[in-house]
C-alpha positions as MATLAB code, in Angstrom:
seq = 'MSRKYFGTDGVRGEVGQFPITPEFVMKLGYAAGRVLVDHDKAHRPTVLIGKDTRISGYMLEAALQAGFSAAGVNVLLTGPLPTPGIAYLTRALRLEAGVMISASHNPFQDNGIKFFAEGGKKLDDAVELEIEAMLEQPMATNPSEELGRVRRIEGAVERYIEFCKSSFPNDRDLKGLKLVVDCAHGATYHVAPKVFHELGAEVVTIGGEPDGYNINEKVGATYPKTLQVAVLEHHADYGIALDGDGDRLIMVDREGTVYDGDQLIYVIAKARAAKGELKGGVVGTVMTNLAMELALNKQGVAFGRAKVGDRYVLEMLHGQGWQVGGEASGHILCLDCHSTGDGIISSLQVLASLTDLGMSLADACSDWQPYPQTLINVRHNGCDWKGASAEALAAAEQALQGRGRVVLRPSGTEPVVRVMVEADDKALADQWAQSIAAAIQRVA';
ca = [
      24.915  -35.880  -35.164;
      21.708  -34.225  -33.934;
      21.059  -33.541  -30.269;
      18.151  -35.222  -28.486;
      17.681  -32.964  -25.463;
      19.758  -29.821  -26.035;
      18.302  -27.037  -28.138;
      20.053  -23.855  -29.237;
      19.930  -22.547  -25.664;
      20.206  -25.599  -23.428;
      17.347  -27.826  -22.282;
      14.012  -26.041  -21.990;
      10.302  -26.794  -21.645;
       7.187  -26.640  -19.498;
       7.752  -27.481  -15.847;
       6.382  -30.913  -14.965;
       6.530  -32.057  -18.578;
       9.515  -34.018  -19.857;
      12.345  -33.018  -19.845;
      11.762  -30.329  -17.165;
      10.960  -32.747  -14.352;
      12.951  -33.172  -11.127;
      13.775  -36.761  -12.084;
      15.257  -35.852  -15.453;
      17.027  -32.730  -14.191;
      18.712  -34.738  -11.428;
      19.899  -37.225  -14.041;
      21.034  -34.325  -16.249;
      23.138  -32.984  -13.371;
      24.579  -36.451  -12.811;
      25.380  -36.933  -16.519;
      27.028  -33.505  -16.794;
      28.951  -34.217  -13.593;
      30.207  -37.557  -14.882;
      31.420  -35.898  -18.089;
      33.289  -33.261  -16.046;
      34.901  -35.932  -13.855;
      35.895  -38.018  -16.885;
      37.572  -34.981  -18.484;
      39.921  -34.545  -15.503;
      40.129  -37.493  -13.138;
      42.997  -35.898  -11.179;
      40.886  -33.077   -9.707;
      37.391  -32.855   -8.243;
      35.481  -30.360  -10.419;
      33.306  -27.547   -9.056;
      30.244  -26.084  -10.773;
      28.298  -22.888  -10.110;
      24.487  -22.993  -10.174;
      22.321  -19.885  -10.480;
      18.649  -19.324  -11.227;
      16.098  -16.678  -12.063;
      13.002  -15.936   -9.971;
      10.583  -18.683  -11.130;
       8.903  -20.695   -8.392;
      10.176  -23.899  -10.027;
      13.781  -22.757   -9.619;
      13.932  -24.086   -6.058;
      12.862  -27.568   -7.152;
      15.189  -27.737  -10.151;
      18.123  -26.303   -8.181;
      17.736  -29.099   -5.614;
      17.514  -31.737   -8.344;
      20.582  -30.434  -10.172;
      22.756  -30.225   -7.078;
      21.739  -33.763   -6.088;
      22.805  -35.069   -9.491;
      26.136  -33.268   -9.462;
      26.878  -34.364   -5.894;
      26.087  -37.993   -6.740;
      28.643  -37.781   -9.561;
      31.318  -36.460   -7.184;
      31.176  -32.805   -8.253;
      31.261  -29.893   -5.784;
      28.491  -27.315   -6.173;
      28.342  -23.578   -5.403;
      24.890  -21.951   -5.262;
      24.353  -18.242   -5.970;
      20.581  -17.962   -5.652;
      18.854  -15.583   -8.118;
      21.426  -14.066  -10.490;
      21.307  -13.070  -14.179;
      22.561  -15.566  -16.757;
      25.542  -13.344  -17.726;
      26.407  -13.144  -14.021;
      26.767  -16.924  -13.917;
      28.983  -16.810  -17.011;
      31.154  -14.119  -15.391;
      31.524  -15.874  -12.027;
      32.307  -19.201  -13.698;
      35.274  -17.447  -15.283;
      36.222  -15.280  -12.287;
      36.194  -18.187   -9.820;
      38.115  -20.445  -12.261;
      35.404  -23.094  -12.128;
      34.996  -26.046  -14.461;
      31.402  -25.180  -15.407;
      28.409  -22.978  -14.672;
      24.694  -23.750  -14.888;
      21.775  -21.333  -15.153;
      18.215  -22.398  -14.355;
      16.011  -20.155  -16.498;
      13.671  -20.020  -19.466;
      14.751  -16.459  -20.270;
      11.820  -14.426  -21.650;
       9.268  -17.257  -21.357;
       6.413  -17.234  -18.783;
       6.819  -18.731  -15.318;
       5.309  -22.083  -16.336;
       8.470  -22.807  -18.367;
      12.009  -23.349  -17.191;
      15.304  -24.572  -18.566;
      18.891  -25.554  -17.894;
      21.757  -23.765  -19.654;
      25.401  -24.779  -19.253;
      28.569  -22.710  -19.449;
      31.987  -24.237  -19.962;
      35.203  -23.256  -18.214;
      35.869  -19.545  -18.754;
      32.152  -18.745  -18.946;
      31.949  -19.748  -22.603;
      29.176  -21.650  -24.327;
      29.337  -25.407  -24.114;
      30.748  -27.072  -27.235;
      28.358  -29.219  -29.257;
      30.682  -32.181  -28.696;
      30.352  -31.868  -24.909;
      26.560  -31.625  -25.168;
      26.618  -34.885  -27.140;
      28.782  -36.481  -24.433;
      26.232  -35.449  -21.804;
      23.391  -36.841  -23.910;
      25.243  -40.142  -24.306;
      25.780  -40.294  -20.525;
      22.047  -39.684  -19.996;
      21.395  -43.024  -21.677;
      23.450  -44.808  -19.003;
      21.979  -45.838  -15.629;
      22.570  -43.396  -12.782;
      24.780  -44.565   -9.922;
      25.679  -42.717   -6.728;
      29.315  -42.391   -5.664;
      30.376  -43.791   -2.274;
      29.766  -41.319    0.570;
      33.427  -40.306    0.810;
      33.380  -39.383   -2.900;
      30.190  -37.305   -2.961;
      30.424  -33.651   -3.949;
      29.891  -30.919   -1.360;
      27.218  -28.243   -1.824;
      27.393  -24.754   -0.348;
      25.885  -21.340   -0.940;
      28.385  -18.583   -1.720;
      28.183  -15.038   -0.391;
      28.901  -11.882   -2.352;
      27.949  -13.188   -5.807;
      25.575  -10.284   -6.475;
      28.103   -7.684   -5.310;
      30.874   -9.156   -7.461;
      28.664   -9.116  -10.532;
      27.562   -5.521   -9.872;
      31.205   -4.418   -9.781;
      31.905   -6.342  -12.990;
      29.048   -4.572  -14.791;
      30.247   -1.171  -13.570;
      33.789   -1.927  -14.759;
      32.510   -2.096  -18.364;
      31.646    1.622  -18.245;
      34.464    4.141  -18.900;
      36.302    4.949  -15.652;
      36.340    8.682  -16.330;
      32.558    8.961  -16.706;
      29.389    8.560  -14.691;
      25.630    8.721  -15.203;
      25.004   11.802  -13.066;
      22.213   13.962  -14.422;
      20.416   11.049  -16.102;
      17.038    9.789  -14.963;
      16.504    6.153  -15.926;
      13.522    3.847  -15.653;
      14.790    0.275  -15.306;
      12.397   -2.611  -16.005;
      13.726   -5.830  -14.451;
      10.855   -8.037  -15.708;
      10.371   -9.339  -12.136;
      13.368  -11.473  -13.004;
      16.955  -12.187  -12.073;
      18.192   -8.586  -12.436;
      15.783   -7.146   -9.844;
      18.465   -6.800   -7.136;
      21.331   -6.057   -9.546;
      20.423   -3.625  -12.340;
      19.015   -0.750  -10.231;
      22.151   -0.799   -8.051;
      24.490   -0.724  -11.068;
      22.879    2.409  -12.510;
      22.449    4.058   -9.099;
      26.077    3.483   -8.117;
      27.166    5.043  -11.427;
      25.253    8.194  -10.479;
      21.893    7.917  -12.243;
      18.533    8.672  -10.691;
      16.770    5.309  -10.968;
      13.082    4.434  -11.059;
      12.602    0.655  -10.886;
       9.647   -1.239  -12.326;
       9.273   -5.007  -12.639;
      11.347   -5.353   -9.489;
       9.008   -7.320   -7.236;
       9.257  -10.999   -8.201;
       6.853  -13.420   -6.531;
       7.788  -16.593   -8.399;
       4.897  -16.283  -10.831;
       5.078  -12.807  -12.409;
       8.382  -13.063  -14.308;
       8.025  -11.438  -17.779;
       4.294  -10.819  -17.177;
       3.480   -7.626  -19.097;
       6.941   -6.286  -18.249;
      10.473   -6.557  -19.565;
      12.147   -6.626  -22.958;
       9.339   -8.592  -24.604;
       6.652   -6.152  -23.395;
       8.093   -2.607  -23.713;
       4.674   -0.921  -23.484;
       4.900   -0.855  -19.678;
       8.310    0.825  -19.890;
       7.053    3.383  -22.426;
       4.285    4.462  -20.058;
       6.685    4.681  -17.088;
       9.279    6.737  -18.996;
       6.661    9.297  -20.005;
       5.082    9.319  -16.542;
       8.395    9.934  -14.757;
       9.817   12.280  -17.444;
      12.896   10.052  -17.639;
      15.750   10.418  -20.114;
      15.793    6.720  -21.027;
      14.083    3.463  -20.213;
      15.981    0.188  -20.002;
      14.046   -3.089  -20.339;
      15.705   -6.396  -19.481;
      14.223   -9.883  -19.720;
      13.758  -12.551  -17.071;
      17.355  -13.744  -17.019;
      19.029  -10.464  -17.956;
      20.576  -11.281  -21.328;
      18.272   -9.111  -23.491;
      17.968   -5.345  -23.798;
      15.357   -3.034  -25.302;
      15.475    0.752  -24.713;
      13.006    3.638  -24.783;
      13.834    7.338  -25.193;
      12.196   10.315  -23.471;
       9.597   10.542  -26.251;
       8.486    6.960  -25.579;
      10.020    5.564  -28.769;
      11.145    1.927  -28.541;
      14.585    0.897  -29.850;
      15.202   -2.769  -30.588;
      18.417   -4.770  -30.547;
      19.329   -3.936  -34.155;
      19.148   -0.203  -33.485;
      21.135   -0.452  -30.244;
      23.829   -2.566  -31.921;
      24.003    0.079  -34.641;
      24.579    2.844  -32.070;
      27.411    0.901  -30.415;
      29.050    0.084  -33.755;
      28.636    3.637  -35.062;
      30.334    5.168  -32.017;
      33.200    2.685  -32.056;
      33.741    3.091  -35.792;
      33.838    6.885  -35.402;
      36.632    6.512  -32.818;
      38.473    3.880  -34.862;
      37.827    1.335  -32.100;
      35.542   -1.113  -33.901;
      37.407   -4.370  -34.371;
      36.352   -5.767  -37.744;
      32.652   -5.607  -38.508;
      29.259   -6.435  -37.032;
      27.392   -9.754  -36.987;
      23.602   -9.952  -37.171;
      21.311  -12.736  -38.338;
      19.389  -13.611  -41.480;
      16.502  -11.663  -39.920;
      18.453   -8.441  -39.300;
      16.909   -5.543  -41.198;
      18.577   -4.849  -44.540;
      18.453   -1.087  -43.919;
      20.817   -1.525  -40.974;
      23.295   -3.489  -43.075;
      23.278   -0.798  -45.775;
      23.726    1.982  -43.188;
      26.740    0.207  -41.686;
      28.210   -0.409  -45.135;
      27.960    3.324  -45.911;
      30.255    3.908  -42.932;
      32.708    1.301  -44.161;
      31.627   -1.297  -41.609;
      31.411   -4.902  -42.792;
      28.331   -6.933  -41.877;
      27.866  -10.686  -41.569;
      24.688  -12.728  -41.169;
      24.499  -15.786  -38.929;
      21.609  -18.174  -38.362;
      18.949  -16.994  -35.907;
      20.094  -17.431  -32.303;
      22.755  -15.660  -30.246;
      24.668  -18.965  -30.171;
      25.294  -18.653  -33.924;
      26.054  -14.933  -33.751;
      28.696  -15.739  -31.137;
      30.196  -18.472  -33.327;
      30.516  -16.098  -36.288;
      32.038  -13.345  -34.133;
      34.690  -15.768  -32.892;
      35.283  -17.049  -36.423;
      35.763  -13.526  -37.814;
      37.653  -12.188  -34.813;
      35.043   -9.429  -34.409;
      33.472   -8.108  -31.195;
      30.008   -6.600  -31.776;
      26.842   -8.392  -32.856;
      23.385   -9.547  -31.888;
      19.715   -9.742  -32.761;
      16.685   -7.472  -32.950;
      15.249   -9.369  -29.963;
      17.815   -7.614  -27.773;
      20.579  -10.194  -27.489;
      23.641   -7.948  -27.863;
      27.235   -9.147  -27.756;
      30.200   -6.905  -26.944;
      32.970   -9.466  -26.613;
      35.515   -6.941  -25.364;
      33.250   -6.543  -22.296;
      31.871  -10.040  -21.707;
      31.920  -13.549  -23.171;
      28.131  -13.640  -23.541;
      25.147  -11.347  -24.085;
      24.479   -9.097  -21.089;
      21.547   -6.668  -20.980;
      22.995   -4.452  -18.241;
      26.432   -4.181  -19.842;
      24.901   -3.611  -23.286;
      22.839   -0.706  -21.938;
      25.979    0.839  -20.450;
      27.696    0.503  -23.832;
      24.771    2.273  -25.510;
      24.832    5.113  -22.960;
      28.617    5.496  -23.339;
      28.242    5.459  -27.140;
      25.648    8.235  -27.045;
      28.055   10.350  -24.987;
      30.844    9.658  -27.497;
      28.592   10.652  -30.392;
      27.099   13.632  -28.558;
      23.682   12.482  -29.740;
      20.329   11.322  -28.468;
      19.135    7.821  -29.335;
      16.820    9.259  -31.975;
      19.628   11.224  -33.634;
      22.078    8.313  -33.493;
      19.560    6.068  -35.276;
      18.378    8.679  -37.782;
      20.760    7.383  -40.500;
      18.322    4.599  -41.315;
      14.718    3.539  -40.965;
      13.928   -0.176  -40.837;
      12.585   -1.532  -44.117;
       9.043   -2.916  -43.825;
       9.030   -6.676  -43.262;
       6.159   -9.022  -44.084;
       6.208  -12.377  -42.298;
       3.821  -15.205  -43.219;
       3.874  -18.571  -41.451;
       2.828  -21.359  -43.819;
       1.871  -24.773  -42.444;
       2.881  -27.782  -44.536;
       2.544  -31.562  -44.423;
       6.161  -32.446  -45.070;
       5.886  -31.540  -48.751;
       8.764  -30.307  -50.911;
       8.200  -26.663  -50.026;
      11.601  -25.680  -51.410;
      10.740  -26.999  -54.857;
       7.232  -25.591  -54.720;
       8.477  -22.101  -53.906;
      11.499  -22.053  -56.240;
       9.858  -20.228  -59.148;
       8.136  -17.609  -56.979;
      11.321  -17.149  -54.952;
      13.414  -16.532  -58.078;
      10.877  -14.000  -59.356;
      10.835  -12.200  -56.004;
      14.615  -12.021  -55.774;
      14.781  -10.646  -59.312;
      12.152   -7.987  -58.559;
      13.736   -6.998  -55.239;
      17.330   -6.616  -56.427;
      18.838   -3.687  -54.549;
      15.515   -2.972  -52.847;
      14.956   -5.907  -50.519;
      15.443   -9.593  -49.819;
      13.662  -12.862  -49.070;
      14.261  -15.314  -46.221;
      12.599  -18.748  -46.120;
      13.151  -20.448  -42.782;
      11.620  -23.687  -41.522;
      10.535  -23.711  -37.886;
      12.585  -25.927  -35.628;
       9.589  -26.925  -33.502;
       6.564  -27.271  -35.821;
       5.725  -28.017  -39.504;
       5.830  -24.380  -40.531;
       7.843  -22.422  -43.094;
       8.417  -18.777  -42.222;
       8.290  -16.588  -45.328;
       9.874  -13.200  -44.658;
      10.099  -10.530  -47.340;
      11.752   -7.199  -46.665;
      11.603   -4.241  -49.049;
      11.877   -0.480  -49.125;
       8.160   -0.428  -49.982;
       5.527   -2.178  -47.803;
       3.279   -3.039  -50.739;
       6.199   -4.721  -52.501;
       7.025   -6.785  -49.408;
       3.374   -7.833  -49.034;
       3.062   -8.745  -52.718;
       6.035  -11.094  -52.860;
       5.490  -12.648  -49.431;
       1.945  -13.564  -50.457;
       3.155  -14.894  -53.812;
       5.723  -17.229  -52.222;
       3.331  -18.316  -49.457;
       0.637  -19.145  -52.029;
       3.097  -21.297  -54.001;
       3.855  -23.365  -50.886;
       0.190  -23.579  -49.868;
      -0.731  -25.088  -53.245;
       1.220  -28.257  -52.397;
       0.966  -28.197  -48.576;
];
């Protein structure tokens, strides 16, 4: 059964446009609260609500807490805190659920609501469907004596800082390292610099002055150019770029070279495999560069491909019993450290891995160079694009055997087919991407 409101990462959209309106978000809080109460009628549930630094966070926080309270659910408010911090505290405080108000790497005009289940884990699809079914019912307020209480908790930031630090080896520190940390004017602005400073690094902070409107604006993991300039200007050893809610990581070395999620995952896996500490293999997505898969295979490390989205990477990791995975976008999962992707913790794992390997980032990634990828977005009118592209696809796969691969992926939000061809030769990738795209365009 398909979901009406929930996407792959909760409910998200432009503020003021359905579903990100105070009216709907209040009803969403009520519906989620009713589902929690129905799951355990013997105890009054408590949820944790956090947010990033968007101006709309205040409005949506008030709407959510009103909905939960009306359903008889107690609410704890953290104020601005990274998404992985909400997942951690939901588990640490033994709460029934956690909620993060954020649109991650999107601009300030967008916002969203993401739920965590008990233990800080992702919400099951079945529970999301229960919430959606409850949204179709009229909202009713509990009697006054049955309303949930709302209070702001102290020490949430400090607890999360200590949790991040605990993921770094106890017998090591970051003394002697100069780091530039880009907080994207987002939820990590009062967390990340303290983590690295308390571990001994000299820290230069950029993107650390949120005003409600500047989140992700020419800063952060989706705009590493600002970090590159700062690393070179300050003669830093590394740059660390996080996104608005702190679940993505991109890094820059002292030469100003950018390293994406695939490369950072590779460094973590390589170091763990060398020590015999990598549990199973690594999970990427259908878009993960083939060169990375081949490099891991050469080291005897298995590689699995999930659908695009950290939600699906997480599902495959759990299914395989593995621990390390992620996406080129910077979502990195180290399940022995945290139940969800965490940019700060992932950066600490990369820094620890480089120490283990005795290498720089450039040296650790020198085993492979990403194959050129050609991506063409083809608009269609609902035609049979699979049938139209079948002959060209078969020819491409035959020509690329051992040298590349093809991925055809329909967009989930618009009538577009994404044609991605990857090959060890750029001209080859261009040739076959254009061939497949032309076949679809002839019937579109």
